[in-house]
């Protein structure tokens, strides 16, 4: 396996079955066996992509272009319909922070759970707990149930966990703008540090300015295909022109 | 399947934390906490024995304890299957964000319920001790109880298999949960919980058919297992069949228990295989 690349994707297709009658039920299965309205929709139509270690790749494109599907494939949430995906290293998805929080458990208990899901052992969580709590700036609120948190607090805690799990690859889906100005700056700084230490970053954003500032390379997805790859400034300029 | 098992092993920390979370969440906002694990089946059984001893006038004076000894393991199976039927659907938002072996979810349900079962047994023995202290002439403890862990193991395998299958199916067709509820209700009456296996052994149909009914009855793995639990936990000399009839205990159903153990093991392996075949489809459910 080539270890120069953090991520290597070859000719990946992804199809989803779309059911027009809504959630499947046994009744609809039995009654409409003959005329099931399962429509296949191809979301990714043959994507090939290599991302070097330590590179920051931005993905831009319209809604429904397949950006999030691509990231989910890399996070191993889906299996591709065809093609191969090689990911070297642990992936920490920053997709919608705090996805796994349980409202009735305290912040402390949720940190445990989320960090272990992302691949830490309980021992490691225990070691990093002070640092996680300090970064999140939650203070004493860490002992309160998460249902009492504001959305900003939840996002801060989620981000704090994700950057403490020693991932080699960070997947950032439109979530850098969490919390207030002060925390956003801190996040960006932390992500920068992560990159300086040789971490690979995949960034999906509609904020074209931050893409230009942050990324080394940019790809533009259009309708499941790679429309253009290149320097962020050039790709963004072309993307804006297209409108 | 070996690859899946290896991966599951590497996520054992997550399984542990998930069980811990499961236990915490269930009684998070209740004052009595874990004690409910025992109080629930106890009250259930008390209600049932109220009807039996006052209205139906069957069962001896310790009918309640007999029912409890069979009801605890049955309840374990039932809550495992019902809890895990929802486990994937409830965690769908999480599954859509982060990768982890999906079988951790139903397995955590089974393990958490296993802990509830063990707590139930501890309090069950405390109850026996109470009986003994109240009347030292009755010694409700017996040596066979050392085989209890084997029965619990069989129960756990059966519950794991059933939970994996039901949780996978219910993710696609939520009707499954309702069908399973009906089937569990049927299973409840097909097992010697409210009555004794001896009732079946001594009824007319069985005697006329030369014990054929009893044989068929015991082929239900859950019935054989429930009977075994009773024999291992309690040892009376004879039991009250109702209507003034008394009968000796039927022998320990070893033959049927072996059938049950093999069945449970196969169910577990099949369940795991079945779950793994479907688990990649969970997030893509149309």
Coordinates of C-alpha atoms in Angstrom, one line a residue:
Chain A
X1 CA 0.0 0.0 0.0
X2 CA 1.3 3.4 -0.9
X3 CA 1.8 5.3 2.4
X4 CA 2.6 8.6 0.8
X5 CA -1.1 9.2 0.4
X6 CA -3.4 9.6 3.4
X7 CA -6.4 8.9 1.2
X8 CA -6.6 7.3 -2.1
X9 CA -9.9 6.9 -4.0
X10 CA -10.3 5.1 -7.3
X11 CA -13.3 5.4 -9.6
X12 CA -15.8 5.4 -6.8
X13 CA -19.5 5.2 -7.6
X14 CA -22.3 5.5 -5.1
X15 CA -25.9 4.8 -5.7
X16 CA -28.8 5.2 -3.3
X17 CA -32.2 3.6 -3.6
X18 CA -34.9 6.3 -3.3
X19 CA -38.3 5.1 -2.3
X20 CA -41.2 7.4 -3.3
X21 CA -43.7 5.9 -0.9
X22 CA -41.6 7.0 2.1
X23 CA -40.4 4.7 4.8
X24 CA -40.8 1.1 3.8
X25 CA -43.2 -1.1 5.6
X26 CA -44.0 -4.7 5.5
X27 CA -47.4 -3.8 4.1
X28 CA -46.1 -1.8 1.2
X29 CA -43.6 -4.6 0.6
X30 CA -46.3 -7.2 0.3
X31 CA -48.9 -5.2 -1.5
X32 CA -46.6 -3.5 -4.0
X33 CA -44.2 -6.3 -4.4
X34 CA -44.6 -6.2 -8.2
X35 CA -44.5 -2.5 -8.6
X36 CA -42.1 -1.3 -6.0
X37 CA -41.0 2.2 -6.8
X38 CA -37.4 1.9 -5.9
X39 CA -35.5 4.4 -8.0
X40 CA -31.8 4.3 -8.0
X41 CA -30.1 7.6 -7.8
X42 CA -26.4 7.9 -8.6
X43 CA -24.8 10.5 -6.3
X44 CA -21.2 9.9 -7.1
X45 CA -20.4 9.0 -10.7
X46 CA -16.8 7.8 -10.7
X47 CA -14.6 9.9 -8.4
X48 CA -10.8 9.4 -8.3
X49 CA -8.8 11.3 -5.8
X50 CA -5.5 11.2 -3.9
X51 CA -4.8 13.2 -0.9
X52 CA -1.3 13.4 0.4
X53 CA -0.4 13.2 4.1
X54 CA -0.5 16.7 5.6
X55 CA -2.5 18.1 2.8
X56 CA -5.6 20.2 3.3
X57 CA -8.1 19.5 0.6
X58 CA -11.2 21.6 0.2
X59 CA -14.3 20.4 -1.5
X60 CA -16.8 22.9 -2.9
X61 CA -19.9 22.5 -5.0
X62 CA -23.7 23.1 -4.9
X63 CA -26.1 21.4 -2.6
X64 CA -26.6 17.9 -3.7
X65 CA -23.4 17.7 -5.6
X66 CA -22.2 14.7 -3.5
X67 CA -19.8 16.5 -1.1
X68 CA -21.3 15.0 2.1
X69 CA -21.7 11.6 0.5
X70 CA -18.0 11.6 -0.4
X71 CA -17.0 12.5 3.2
X72 CA -19.3 9.9 4.6
X73 CA -17.7 7.3 2.3
X74 CA -14.3 8.3 3.7
X75 CA -15.6 8.0 7.3
X76 CA -16.8 4.4 6.4
X77 CA -20.4 5.2 7.0
X78 CA -21.3 3.9 3.5
X79 CA -19.7 1.3 1.4
X80 CA -19.2 2.4 -2.2
X81 CA -21.3 0.8 -4.9
X82 CA -18.1 0.2 -6.9
X83 CA -14.5 1.4 -6.8
X84 CA -12.0 1.3 -4.0
X85 CA -11.2 3.6 -1.1
X86 CA -8.0 3.4 0.9
X87 CA -7.7 5.5 4.0
X88 CA -4.5 5.3 6.0
X89 CA -5.0 6.3 9.5
X90 CA -7.7 7.1 11.9
X91 CA -10.5 9.4 10.8
X92 CA -12.1 11.9 13.1
X93 CA -15.3 13.2 11.5
X94 CA -16.3 16.7 12.6
X95 CA -19.6 16.3 10.9
X96 CA -22.3 18.0 12.9
X97 CA -20.7 18.3 16.3
X98 CA -22.1 16.5 19.2
X99 CA -24.1 14.0 17.2
X100 CA -23.8 11.3 19.8
X101 CA -24.6 13.3 22.9
X102 CA -27.3 12.0 25.1
X103 CA -29.3 14.8 26.6
X104 CA -29.8 13.1 30.0
X105 CA -26.2 12.4 30.7
X106 CA -23.7 14.9 32.0
X107 CA -21.1 16.6 29.8
X108 CA -18.5 14.5 31.5
X109 CA -20.3 11.2 30.7
X110 CA -20.8 12.3 27.1
X111 CA -17.1 13.1 26.7
X112 CA -16.3 9.5 27.7
X113 CA -18.8 8.0 25.3
X114 CA -17.9 10.2 22.3
X115 CA -14.2 9.9 22.7
X116 CA -14.4 6.1 22.9
X117 CA -16.5 6.0 19.8
X118 CA -13.8 8.0 18.0
X119 CA -11.3 5.4 19.0
X120 CA -9.7 6.3 22.4
X121 CA -9.5 3.8 25.2
X122 CA -11.0 4.7 28.6
X123 CA -7.5 5.1 30.0
X124 CA -6.6 7.6 27.3
X125 CA -9.9 9.5 27.9
X126 CA -9.1 9.8 31.5
X127 CA -5.7 11.3 30.8
X128 CA -7.0 13.8 28.3
X129 CA -10.1 14.8 30.2
X130 CA -8.7 17.9 31.8
X131 CA -7.4 19.1 28.5
X132 CA -10.7 18.4 26.7
X133 CA -12.6 20.3 29.4
X134 CA -10.2 23.2 29.4
X135 CA -10.3 23.6 25.6
X136 CA -14.1 23.5 25.6
X137 CA -14.2 26.4 28.2
X138 CA -17.2 24.8 29.8
X139 CA -15.9 25.0 33.4
X140 CA -18.3 23.6 36.0
X141 CA -21.0 23.1 33.5
X142 CA -19.3 19.8 32.5
X143 CA -21.1 18.1 35.4
X144 CA -24.6 19.2 34.3
X145 CA -26.8 17.2 31.9
X146 CA -26.2 18.1 28.3
X147 CA -29.9 19.0 27.9
X148 CA -29.2 22.2 29.8
X149 CA -26.4 23.3 27.4
X150 CA -26.8 25.9 24.8
X151 CA -26.1 24.9 21.2
X152 CA -22.8 26.8 21.4
X153 CA -21.7 24.9 24.4
X154 CA -22.6 21.6 22.8
X155 CA -20.7 22.5 19.7
X156 CA -17.6 23.6 21.7
X157 CA -17.6 20.3 23.6
X158 CA -18.0 18.3 20.4
X159 CA -15.1 20.1 18.7
X160 CA -13.0 19.8 21.8
X161 CA -13.4 16.0 21.8
X162 CA -12.8 15.6 18.1
X163 CA -9.4 17.4 18.2
X164 CA -8.2 15.4 21.2
X165 CA -8.5 11.9 19.7
X166 CA -5.2 11.9 17.8
X167 CA -6.8 11.3 14.4
X168 CA -4.5 11.4 11.3
X169 CA -7.4 12.6 9.1
X170 CA -9.8 15.3 10.1
X171 CA -13.1 15.6 8.2
X172 CA -14.6 19.1 8.6
X173 CA -18.1 19.5 7.2
X174 CA -19.1 23.2 7.6
X175 CA -18.5 23.3 11.3
X176 CA -15.6 25.6 11.8
X177 CA -17.9 28.4 12.6
X178 CA -18.9 27.1 16.1
X179 CA -19.4 29.3 19.0
X180 CA -18.4 32.9 19.1
X181 CA -15.6 34.8 17.4
X182 CA -13.2 34.0 20.1
X183 CA -13.8 30.2 20.0
X184 CA -13.8 30.2 16.2
X185 CA -10.4 31.7 16.2
X186 CA -9.2 29.1 18.7
X187 CA -10.6 26.3 16.5
X188 CA -8.9 27.6 13.4
X189 CA -5.7 27.8 15.3
X190 CA -6.1 24.3 16.6
X191 CA -6.8 22.9 13.1
X192 CA -3.8 24.8 11.9
X193 CA -1.6 23.1 14.5
X194 CA -3.1 19.8 13.5
X195 CA -2.0 20.4 9.9
X196 CA 1.5 21.5 10.9
X197 CA 1.9 18.2 12.8
X198 CA 1.3 16.4 9.5
X199 CA -2.4 15.7 9.8
X200 CA -4.6 15.5 6.7
X201 CA -7.7 17.7 6.5
X202 CA -10.7 17.4 4.3
X203 CA -12.8 20.5 4.3
X204 CA -16.3 21.0 2.9
X205 CA -17.4 24.6 3.0
X206 CA -19.6 27.2 1.3
X207 CA -17.5 30.0 2.8
X208 CA -15.3 30.4 -0.3
X209 CA -13.1 32.9 1.5
X210 CA -12.0 30.5 4.2
X211 CA -11.4 27.8 1.5
X212 CA -9.0 30.1 -0.3
X213 CA -7.2 31.0 2.9
X214 CA -7.0 27.5 4.3
X215 CA -6.7 24.8 1.7
X216 CA -3.7 23.7 -0.3
X217 CA -5.8 22.2 -3.0
X218 CA -9.5 22.5 -4.0
X219 CA -11.8 20.2 -5.9
X220 CA -15.1 21.3 -7.3
X221 CA -17.8 18.6 -7.4
X222 CA -20.6 19.1 -9.8
X223 CA -23.5 16.5 -10.1
X224 CA -21.4 13.7 -8.8
X225 CA -18.3 14.4 -11.0
X226 CA -15.1 16.3 -10.4
X227 CA -15.6 19.4 -12.4
X228 CA -12.2 20.9 -11.7
X229 CA -9.1 20.4 -9.5
X230 CA -6.4 22.8 -8.7
X231 CA -5.2 25.8 -6.7
X232 CA -8.0 27.1 -4.4
X233 CA -8.0 30.6 -5.8
X234 CA -8.4 29.3 -9.4
X235 CA -11.1 26.8 -8.7
X236 CA -13.0 29.2 -6.5
X237 CA -12.8 31.9 -9.2
X238 CA -14.1 29.5 -11.8
X239 CA -16.9 28.2 -9.5
X240 CA -18.0 31.8 -8.8
X241 CA -18.1 32.6 -12.5
X242 CA -20.3 29.6 -13.2
X243 CA -22.6 30.9 -10.4
Chain B
X1 CA -17.2 -13.4 9.8
X2 CA -13.8 -13.7 11.4
X3 CA -12.9 -10.2 10.2
X4 CA -16.1 -8.9 11.7
X5 CA -15.4 -10.6 15.0
X6 CA -11.8 -9.2 15.1
X7 CA -13.1 -5.7 14.5
X8 CA -15.7 -6.2 17.2
X9 CA -13.0 -7.2 19.6
X10 CA -11.0 -4.0 18.7
X11 CA -14.1 -2.0 19.7
X12 CA -14.6 -3.8 23.0
X13 CA -13.9 -0.5 24.9
X14 CA -16.8 1.0 23.1
X15 CA -19.1 -1.9 23.9
X16 CA -18.1 -1.5 27.6
X17 CA -18.9 2.2 27.6
X18 CA -22.1 1.6 25.7
X19 CA -23.3 -0.9 28.3
X20 CA -22.4 1.6 31.0
X21 CA -24.3 4.3 29.3
X22 CA -27.3 2.0 28.7
X23 CA -27.4 1.3 32.5
X24 CA -27.1 4.9 33.4
X25 CA -29.7 6.2 31.0
X26 CA -32.4 3.7 32.0
X27 CA -32.8 4.8 35.6
X28 CA -31.2 8.2 35.2
X29 CA -34.1 10.2 36.5
X30 CA -35.5 7.7 39.0
X31 CA -34.9 7.6 42.7
X32 CA -34.7 3.9 43.2
X33 CA -32.4 3.3 40.2
X34 CA -31.2 -0.3 39.6
X35 CA -33.6 -1.7 42.2
X36 CA -36.3 -1.3 39.6
X37 CA -34.7 -4.1 37.7
X38 CA -36.0 -6.4 40.4
X39 CA -39.1 -4.5 41.5
X40 CA -40.5 -4.6 38.0
X41 CA -40.7 -8.4 37.6
X42 CA -41.6 -8.8 41.3
X43 CA -44.7 -6.6 41.0
X44 CA -45.6 -8.3 37.8
X45 CA -45.5 -11.6 39.5
X46 CA -47.3 -10.4 42.6
X47 CA -50.2 -9.2 40.4
X48 CA -50.3 -12.5 38.6
X49 CA -50.2 -14.6 41.8
X50 CA -53.0 -12.4 43.3
X51 CA -55.2 -13.7 40.5
X52 CA -54.0 -17.2 41.0
X53 CA -54.3 -17.6 44.7
X54 CA -57.4 -15.6 45.3
X55 CA -59.6 -16.0 42.2
X56 CA -58.4 -19.2 40.5
X57 CA -57.4 -20.9 43.8
X58 CA -54.5 -22.8 42.2
X59 CA -50.9 -23.1 43.1
X60 CA -49.4 -23.6 46.6
X61 CA -48.4 -21.0 49.0
X62 CA -45.0 -20.5 47.4
X63 CA -46.5 -20.1 43.9
X64 CA -45.1 -16.5 43.8
X65 CA -41.5 -17.7 44.2
X66 CA -42.0 -20.4 41.5
X67 CA -43.4 -17.9 39.1
X68 CA -40.6 -15.4 39.8
X69 CA -37.9 -18.1 39.2
X70 CA -39.2 -18.6 35.7
X71 CA -40.3 -15.1 35.0
X72 CA -36.9 -13.5 35.6
X73 CA -35.2 -15.3 32.7
X74 CA -38.2 -14.9 30.5
X75 CA -38.3 -11.2 31.1
X76 CA -34.6 -11.0 30.3
X77 CA -35.2 -12.5 26.9
X78 CA -38.2 -10.3 26.3
X79 CA -36.6 -7.0 27.2
X80 CA -33.4 -7.9 25.2
X81 CA -35.4 -8.5 22.1
X82 CA -37.7 -5.5 22.5
X83 CA -34.9 -3.1 23.6
X84 CA -32.6 -4.0 20.8
X85 CA -35.4 -3.9 18.2
X86 CA -35.3 -0.1 18.7
X87 CA -31.6 0.1 19.3
X88 CA -30.5 0.8 15.7
X89 CA -33.4 3.2 14.9
X90 CA -32.8 5.3 18.0
X91 CA -29.1 5.7 17.3
X92 CA -29.6 6.3 13.5
X93 CA -28.4 9.9 13.8
X94 CA -25.2 8.7 15.4
X95 CA -24.7 5.8 12.9
X96 CA -25.0 8.4 10.1
X97 CA -22.1 10.4 11.5
X98 CA -19.6 8.1 12.9
X99 CA -18.4 4.6 12.0
X100 CA -18.3 1.8 14.6
X101 CA -19.4 -1.8 14.2
X102 CA -23.2 -1.6 14.3
X103 CA -23.6 -4.8 16.2
X104 CA -22.3 -3.0 19.3
X105 CA -25.8 -1.5 19.7
X106 CA -27.9 -4.6 20.1
X107 CA -25.1 -6.3 21.9
X108 CA -24.9 -3.5 24.5
X109 CA -28.7 -4.0 25.0
X110 CA -28.2 -7.7 25.7
X111 CA -25.3 -7.1 28.1
X112 CA -27.1 -4.4 30.0
X113 CA -30.1 -6.6 30.4
X114 CA -27.9 -9.5 31.5
X115 CA -26.7 -7.3 34.3
X116 CA -30.3 -6.6 35.2
X117 CA -31.0 -10.3 35.2
X118 CA -28.0 -10.9 37.5
X119 CA -29.2 -8.2 39.9
X120 CA -32.6 -9.9 39.8
X121 CA -31.1 -13.2 40.8
X122 CA -29.2 -11.7 43.7
X123 CA -32.4 -10.3 45.1
X124 CA -34.2 -13.5 44.3
X125 CA -31.7 -15.4 46.6
X126 CA -32.1 -12.6 49.2
X127 CA -35.9 -13.4 49.1
X128 CA -35.1 -17.1 49.6
X129 CA -32.9 -16.2 52.6
X130 CA -35.8 -14.2 54.0
X131 CA -38.1 -17.2 53.7
X132 CA -35.5 -19.3 55.5
X133 CA -35.0 -16.8 58.3
X134 CA -38.8 -16.5 58.8
X135 CA -39.2 -20.3 59.0
X136 CA -35.9 -22.3 59.4
X137 CA -37.7 -25.6 58.8
X138 CA -37.9 -24.7 55.1
X139 CA -34.6 -24.8 53.4
X140 CA -35.2 -23.3 50.0
X141 CA -31.5 -23.5 48.8
X142 CA -30.2 -26.4 47.0
X143 CA -26.9 -27.7 45.5
X144 CA -28.2 -27.7 41.9
X145 CA -28.0 -23.9 41.9
X146 CA -24.3 -24.2 40.9
X147 CA -25.5 -25.0 37.4
X148 CA -27.3 -21.6 37.2
X149 CA -24.4 -20.0 35.2
X150 CA -24.7 -22.6 32.5
X151 CA -28.4 -21.7 32.1
X152 CA -27.7 -18.0 32.1
X153 CA -25.1 -18.6 29.3
X154 CA -27.7 -20.4 27.2
X155 CA -30.2 -17.6 27.8
X156 CA -27.6 -15.1 26.8
X157 CA -26.8 -16.9 23.6
X158 CA -30.4 -17.2 22.7
X159 CA -31.2 -13.6 23.5
X160 CA -28.1 -12.4 21.5
X161 CA -29.2 -14.3 18.4
X162 CA -32.8 -13.2 18.6
X163 CA -31.8 -9.6 19.3
X164 CA -29.4 -9.4 16.4
X165 CA -32.0 -10.7 14.0
X166 CA -34.9 -8.6 15.3
X167 CA -32.8 -5.4 15.5
X168 CA -31.7 -5.8 11.9
X169 CA -35.1 -6.5 10.5
X170 CA -36.9 -3.9 12.5
X171 CA -34.6 -1.2 11.1
X172 CA -36.2 -1.8 7.7
X173 CA -39.7 -2.8 8.6
X174 CA -41.0 -1.4 11.9
X175 CA -43.9 -3.9 11.7
X176 CA -41.4 -6.4 13.0
X177 CA -41.5 -5.0 16.5
X178 CA -45.3 -5.5 16.7
X179 CA -45.1 -9.0 15.3
X180 CA -42.4 -9.8 17.8
X181 CA -44.5 -8.5 20.6
X182 CA -47.3 -10.9 19.7
X183 CA -44.9 -13.8 19.3
X184 CA -43.4 -13.0 22.7
X185 CA -46.8 -13.1 24.2
X186 CA -47.4 -16.5 22.7
X187 CA -44.0 -17.7 23.9
X188 CA -44.9 -16.6 27.4
X189 CA -47.9 -19.0 27.5
X190 CA -45.9 -21.7 25.8
X191 CA -43.4 -21.8 28.7
X192 CA -44.0 -23.1 32.2
X193 CA -44.2 -19.7 33.9
X194 CA -47.7 -19.3 35.1
X195 CA -48.2 -23.0 35.4
X196 CA -45.8 -25.9 35.9
X197 CA -44.3 -28.2 33.3
X198 CA -45.9 -30.9 35.5
X199 CA -49.3 -29.6 34.5
X200 CA -48.5 -30.4 30.9
X201 CA -47.0 -33.8 31.9
X202 CA -50.0 -34.8 33.9
X203 CA -52.9 -33.6 31.7
X204 CA -55.2 -36.0 29.9
X205 CA -54.1 -35.3 26.4
X206 CA -50.5 -36.0 27.3
X207 CA -51.3 -39.2 29.1
X208 CA -53.5 -40.5 26.3
X209 CA -50.9 -39.6 23.7
X210 CA -48.2 -41.5 25.6
X211 CA -46.2 -38.4 26.6
X212 CA -46.1 -37.1 23.0
X213 CA -47.5 -33.7 24.0
X214 CA -44.9 -33.3 26.7
X215 CA -42.1 -34.2 24.3
X216 CA -43.3 -31.7 21.7
X217 CA -43.8 -29.1 24.4
X218 CA -40.2 -29.4 25.5
X219 CA -38.9 -29.1 22.0
X220 CA -39.7 -25.4 22.4
X221 CA -36.2 -24.3 23.6
X222 CA -37.6 -21.6 25.8
X223 CA -39.9 -24.0 27.6
X224 CA -37.1 -26.5 28.3
X225 CA -34.9 -23.7 29.5
X226 CA -37.6 -22.2 31.7
X227 CA -38.3 -25.6 33.3
X228 CA -34.5 -26.1 33.8
X229 CA -34.3 -22.7 35.6
X230 CA -37.1 -23.8 38.0
X231 CA -35.4 -27.1 38.7
X232 CA -32.1 -25.4 39.4
X233 CA -33.4 -22.6 41.6
X234 CA -36.0 -24.5 43.7
X235 CA -36.4 -28.0 45.0
X236 CA -39.8 -28.9 46.4
X237 CA -40.8 -32.5 47.0
X238 CA -44.1 -32.2 45.2
X239 CA -46.1 -29.5 43.6
X240 CA -49.7 -28.4 43.7
X241 CA -51.3 -28.8 40.3
X242 CA -54.6 -27.3 41.5
X243 CA -58.0 -29.0 42.0
X244 CA -56.5 -30.9 44.9
X245 CA -54.0 -32.8 42.7
X246 CA -50.4 -33.2 43.6
X247 CA -47.6 -34.4 41.4
X248 CA -43.9 -35.2 41.7
X249 CA -41.4 -33.0 39.9
X250 CA -40.6 -34.1 36.4
X251 CA -37.0 -35.0 36.0
X252 CA -34.5 -32.3 35.0
X253 CA -35.0 -32.0 31.2
X254 CA -31.3 -32.6 30.4
X255 CA -31.9 -34.0 26.9
X256 CA -34.1 -31.1 25.9
X257 CA -31.7 -28.6 27.5
X258 CA -28.9 -29.9 25.3
X259 CA -31.2 -29.4 22.2
X260 CA -31.9 -25.9 23.5
X261 CA -28.2 -25.1 24.0
X262 CA -27.3 -26.3 20.5
X263 CA -30.2 -24.3 19.1
X264 CA -29.2 -21.2 21.0
X265 CA -25.6 -21.4 19.8
X266 CA -26.8 -21.8 16.2
X267 CA -29.2 -18.9 16.6
X268 CA -26.4 -16.7 17.9
X269 CA -24.1 -17.6 15.0
X270 CA -26.9 -17.2 12.5
X271 CA -28.0 -13.9 14.0
X272 CA -24.5 -12.5 13.8
X273 CA -24.1 -13.6 10.2
X274 CA -27.5 -12.2 9.3
X275 CA -26.9 -8.9 11.1
X276 CA -23.5 -8.4 9.3
X277 CA -25.1 -9.1 6.0
X278 CA -27.6 -6.3 6.5
X279 CA -25.7 -3.8 8.6
X280 CA -24.3 -1.7 5.7
X281 CA -27.8 -1.1 4.5
X282 CA -29.0 0.5 7.7
X283 CA -27.9 4.0 6.8
X284 CA -29.2 3.7 3.3
X285 CA -32.7 2.6 4.3
X286 CA -35.0 4.2 1.7

